[in-house]
Coordinates of C-alpha atoms in Angstrom, one line a residue:
Chain Q
X1 CA -71.7 145.3 -57.3
X2 CA -72.8 143.6 -54.1
X3 CA -73.9 140.5 -56.0
X4 CA -76.5 138.4 -54.2
X5 CA -77.2 139.5 -50.6
X6 CA -79.3 137.6 -48.0
X7 CA -80.5 138.6 -44.6
X8 CA -80.4 137.6 -41.9
X9 CA -77.3 135.4 -41.7
X10 CA -78.7 133.4 -38.7
X11 CA -82.2 133.0 -37.3
X12 CA -83.8 130.9 -34.6
X13 CA -87.5 130.4 -34.6
X14 CA -90.0 128.6 -32.5
X15 CA -92.4 126.1 -34.1
X16 CA -95.4 127.9 -35.5
X17 CA -93.7 131.3 -36.0
X18 CA -93.5 133.0 -39.4
X19 CA -90.7 135.0 -40.9
X20 CA -89.3 136.2 -44.2
X21 CA -85.8 135.6 -45.5
X22 CA -84.7 138.4 -47.7
X23 CA -82.8 138.1 -50.9
X24 CA -81.6 140.9 -53.2
X25 CA -79.4 141.1 -56.3
X26 CA -78.0 144.1 -58.1
X27 CA -77.0 142.5 -61.3
X28 CA -80.3 142.9 -63.1
X29 CA -80.7 139.2 -63.3
X30 CA -84.1 137.8 -64.5
X31 CA -83.8 134.4 -62.9
X32 CA -83.8 134.0 -59.1
X33 CA -84.3 130.9 -57.0
X34 CA -84.3 129.6 -53.4
X35 CA -82.6 126.4 -52.4
X36 CA -82.2 124.6 -49.1
X37 CA -79.2 122.6 -48.1
X38 CA -79.4 119.9 -45.5
X39 CA -76.5 117.9 -44.0
X40 CA -75.0 115.3 -46.4
X41 CA -77.3 116.4 -49.2
X42 CA -77.0 118.7 -52.2
X43 CA -79.2 121.7 -52.6
X44 CA -82.9 121.3 -53.4
X45 CA -85.0 123.9 -55.2
X46 CA -87.8 125.5 -53.2
X47 CA -89.2 128.2 -55.5
X48 CA -87.9 130.1 -58.5
X49 CA -88.8 133.1 -60.6
X50 CA -88.0 133.9 -64.2
X51 CA -88.8 137.5 -63.9
X52 CA -90.8 140.1 -61.9
X53 CA -94.3 139.0 -61.3
X54 CA -93.6 135.3 -62.2
X55 CA -92.9 132.6 -59.7
X56 CA -93.2 128.8 -59.6
X57 CA -92.7 125.9 -57.4
X58 CA -89.6 123.8 -57.2
X59 CA -88.9 120.4 -55.7
X60 CA -89.8 121.2 -52.0
X61 CA -92.2 124.1 -52.0
X62 CA -94.5 123.1 -49.1
X63 CA -94.5 125.5 -46.2
X64 CA -92.9 128.3 -48.2
X65 CA -94.3 131.3 -50.2
X66 CA -92.5 133.6 -52.5
X67 CA -93.3 136.8 -54.5
X68 CA -91.3 138.8 -57.0
X69 CA -92.6 142.4 -57.2
X70 CA -89.3 143.8 -58.4
X71 CA -86.4 142.4 -60.5
X72 CA -84.0 142.9 -57.5
X73 CA -85.8 141.3 -54.6
X74 CA -87.1 137.7 -54.1
X75 CA -88.2 137.1 -50.4
X76 CA -88.9 133.7 -49.1
X77 CA -91.7 133.5 -46.5
X78 CA -92.0 130.7 -43.9
X79 CA -95.7 130.5 -43.1
X80 CA -95.6 128.4 -39.9
X81 CA -92.1 127.2 -39.1
X82 CA -91.6 123.5 -38.4
X83 CA -88.4 121.7 -37.1
X84 CA -88.2 120.1 -40.5
X85 CA -87.4 123.5 -42.0
X86 CA -84.2 123.7 -40.0
X87 CA -81.7 124.1 -42.8
X88 CA -79.3 126.5 -44.6
X89 CA -81.1 128.6 -47.2
X90 CA -79.4 129.9 -50.3
X91 CA -80.7 132.4 -52.8
X92 CA -79.3 132.4 -56.3
X93 CA -79.6 134.5 -59.4
X94 CA -78.6 134.3 -63.0
X95 CA -79.0 136.4 -66.2
X96 CA -81.5 133.9 -67.4
X97 CA -82.2 130.2 -66.5
X98 CA -79.5 129.1 -69.0
X99 CA -76.6 131.0 -67.3
X100 CA -74.5 130.1 -64.3
X101 CA -76.2 130.9 -61.0
X102 CA -74.6 133.1 -58.4
X103 CA -75.3 132.2 -54.8
X104 CA -75.8 134.5 -51.8
X105 CA -74.0 133.9 -48.5
X106 CA -76.9 131.8 -47.0
X107 CA -79.2 132.0 -44.0
X108 CA -78.8 129.4 -41.3
X109 CA -82.2 128.8 -39.8
X110 CA -83.0 126.7 -36.7
X111 CA -86.5 125.9 -35.7
X112 CA -87.0 124.6 -32.2
Chain D
X1 CA -86.8 113.1 -63.2
X2 CA -83.2 114.1 -63.4
X3 CA -81.0 112.4 -60.8
X4 CA -77.3 113.1 -60.1
X5 CA -74.8 110.7 -58.6
X6 CA -71.3 111.8 -57.6
X7 CA -68.4 109.4 -56.9
X8 CA -66.7 109.3 -54.5
X9 CA -68.6 111.1 -51.8
X10 CA -65.5 111.4 -49.6
X11 CA -62.0 111.6 -50.9
X12 CA -58.8 111.9 -48.9
X13 CA -55.8 112.7 -51.0
X14 CA -52.1 113.3 -50.4
X15 CA -50.6 116.5 -51.7
X16 CA -49.1 116.1 -55.1
X17 CA -51.4 113.2 -56.2
X18 CA -53.9 113.2 -59.0
X19 CA -57.5 112.1 -58.8
X20 CA -60.9 112.3 -60.6
X21 CA -64.4 113.0 -59.3
X22 CA -67.2 111.5 -61.4
X23 CA -70.6 112.9 -61.9
X24 CA -73.3 110.8 -63.6
X25 CA -76.8 112.1 -64.3
X26 CA -79.9 110.2 -65.4
X27 CA -81.5 112.2 -68.2
X28 CA -80.4 114.6 -70.9
X29 CA -79.3 118.1 -69.8
X30 CA -77.9 120.8 -72.0
X31 CA -75.6 122.3 -69.5
X32 CA -73.6 121.2 -66.4
X33 CA -72.0 123.2 -63.7
X34 CA -69.3 122.5 -61.1
X35 CA -69.3 124.4 -57.8
X36 CA -67.0 124.5 -54.8
X37 CA -68.2 125.0 -51.2
X38 CA -65.9 125.6 -48.2
X39 CA -67.3 124.7 -44.8
X40 CA -69.9 127.2 -43.6
X41 CA -69.7 129.2 -46.8
X42 CA -71.7 129.7 -50.0
X43 CA -71.1 128.0 -53.3
X44 CA -68.5 129.3 -55.7
X45 CA -68.9 128.7 -59.4
X46 CA -65.9 126.8 -60.9
X47 CA -67.0 125.7 -64.4
X48 CA -69.8 125.9 -66.9
X49 CA -70.0 123.2 -69.5
X50 CA -72.4 123.7 -72.3
X51 CA -71.6 121.2 -75.0
X52 CA -70.6 117.6 -75.6
X53 CA -66.8 117.3 -75.4
X54 CA -66.4 120.6 -73.5
X55 CA -63.3 120.8 -71.5
X56 CA -62.3 123.6 -69.2
X57 CA -59.3 124.1 -67.0
X58 CA -58.5 126.4 -64.1
X59 CA -55.3 125.9 -62.3
X60 CA -55.1 122.4 -61.0
X61 CA -58.7 121.6 -61.8
X62 CA -60.0 120.4 -65.2
X63 CA -63.7 119.6 -66.0
X64 CA -65.1 117.7 -68.9
X65 CA -68.5 116.8 -70.2
X66 CA -69.7 113.8 -72.2
X67 CA -73.4 114.4 -72.9
X68 CA -73.9 111.1 -74.6
X69 CA -72.6 109.1 -71.6
X70 CA -74.3 111.7 -69.3
X71 CA -71.0 111.9 -67.5
X72 CA -68.9 114.8 -66.3
X73 CA -65.5 114.5 -64.6
X74 CA -63.5 116.9 -62.4
X75 CA -59.8 116.0 -62.5
X76 CA -57.4 117.3 -59.8
X77 CA -53.8 117.5 -60.7
X78 CA -51.0 117.6 -58.1
X79 CA -53.4 118.4 -55.3
X80 CA -52.6 121.0 -52.7
X81 CA -54.2 121.7 -49.3
X82 CA -56.1 124.7 -50.6
X83 CA -58.2 122.5 -52.7
X84 CA -59.8 120.9 -49.7
X85 CA -63.5 121.6 -50.0
X86 CA -66.8 120.0 -51.1
X87 CA -67.3 119.9 -54.8
X88 CA -70.8 119.7 -56.4
X89 CA -71.8 118.9 -59.9
X90 CA -75.1 120.2 -61.1
X91 CA -76.8 119.6 -64.4
X92 CA -79.4 122.0 -65.5
X93 CA -83.0 121.0 -64.9
X94 CA -86.1 121.7 -66.8
X95 CA -87.2 124.5 -64.5
X96 CA -84.0 126.4 -65.2
X97 CA -82.7 125.2 -61.8
X98 CA -79.7 123.2 -61.0
X99 CA -80.0 119.6 -59.9
X100 CA -77.3 119.0 -57.4
X101 CA -75.4 115.8 -56.5
X102 CA -74.6 115.1 -52.9
X103 CA -71.2 116.5 -53.3
X104 CA -67.7 115.1 -52.9
X105 CA -65.9 116.1 -49.8
X106 CA -62.2 116.4 -50.6
X107 CA -59.5 116.5 -48.0
X108 CA -55.9 117.0 -49.1
X109 CA -53.3 116.1 -46.6
X110 CA -49.6 116.9 -46.6

């Protein structure tokens, strides 16, 4: 099993550009989520999904969209990048919301 | 709203010493997780605590949970350099997510 994979590892965007961060898992997990981690802070939830076709907002959803068309994939879209979105983004998955979450390697995003 | 406070935020230890990291959280949660993060890396699951009084041990680390006090501890025994990392506690939130503390940056010096 590859576990949770994320691409790209690094990305630099200009303000106003859009892009999609990819996340995939091969463990048949129902629950998937996106977090962002900023220096000196813990991780904050952006969006999450409890299964294919079902998504919901987390603590900091503004400026991000998600969709879940398959169990395996949970892409995160930045609609119009802003410097405040400079962060490290982690995707996580778990069997259900009650189980431990496995984290991907992260995507380091810089918006200039 | 569930809030999490970890103490201390920074911890410099000598090898061979013992210490405890504290994790307080503000409202009831039915589960609590501890993660480790090395610089520039992802988060690695250490412990899953699911009930009051739960205690789990792995090597030099032991975690416990007191749901009534809303307190979890991570005890380090006879620290070694390899334990240097940032440790996060994370109670489970109502959305199935994890609510993270700010983390405790542990540095173990010879």
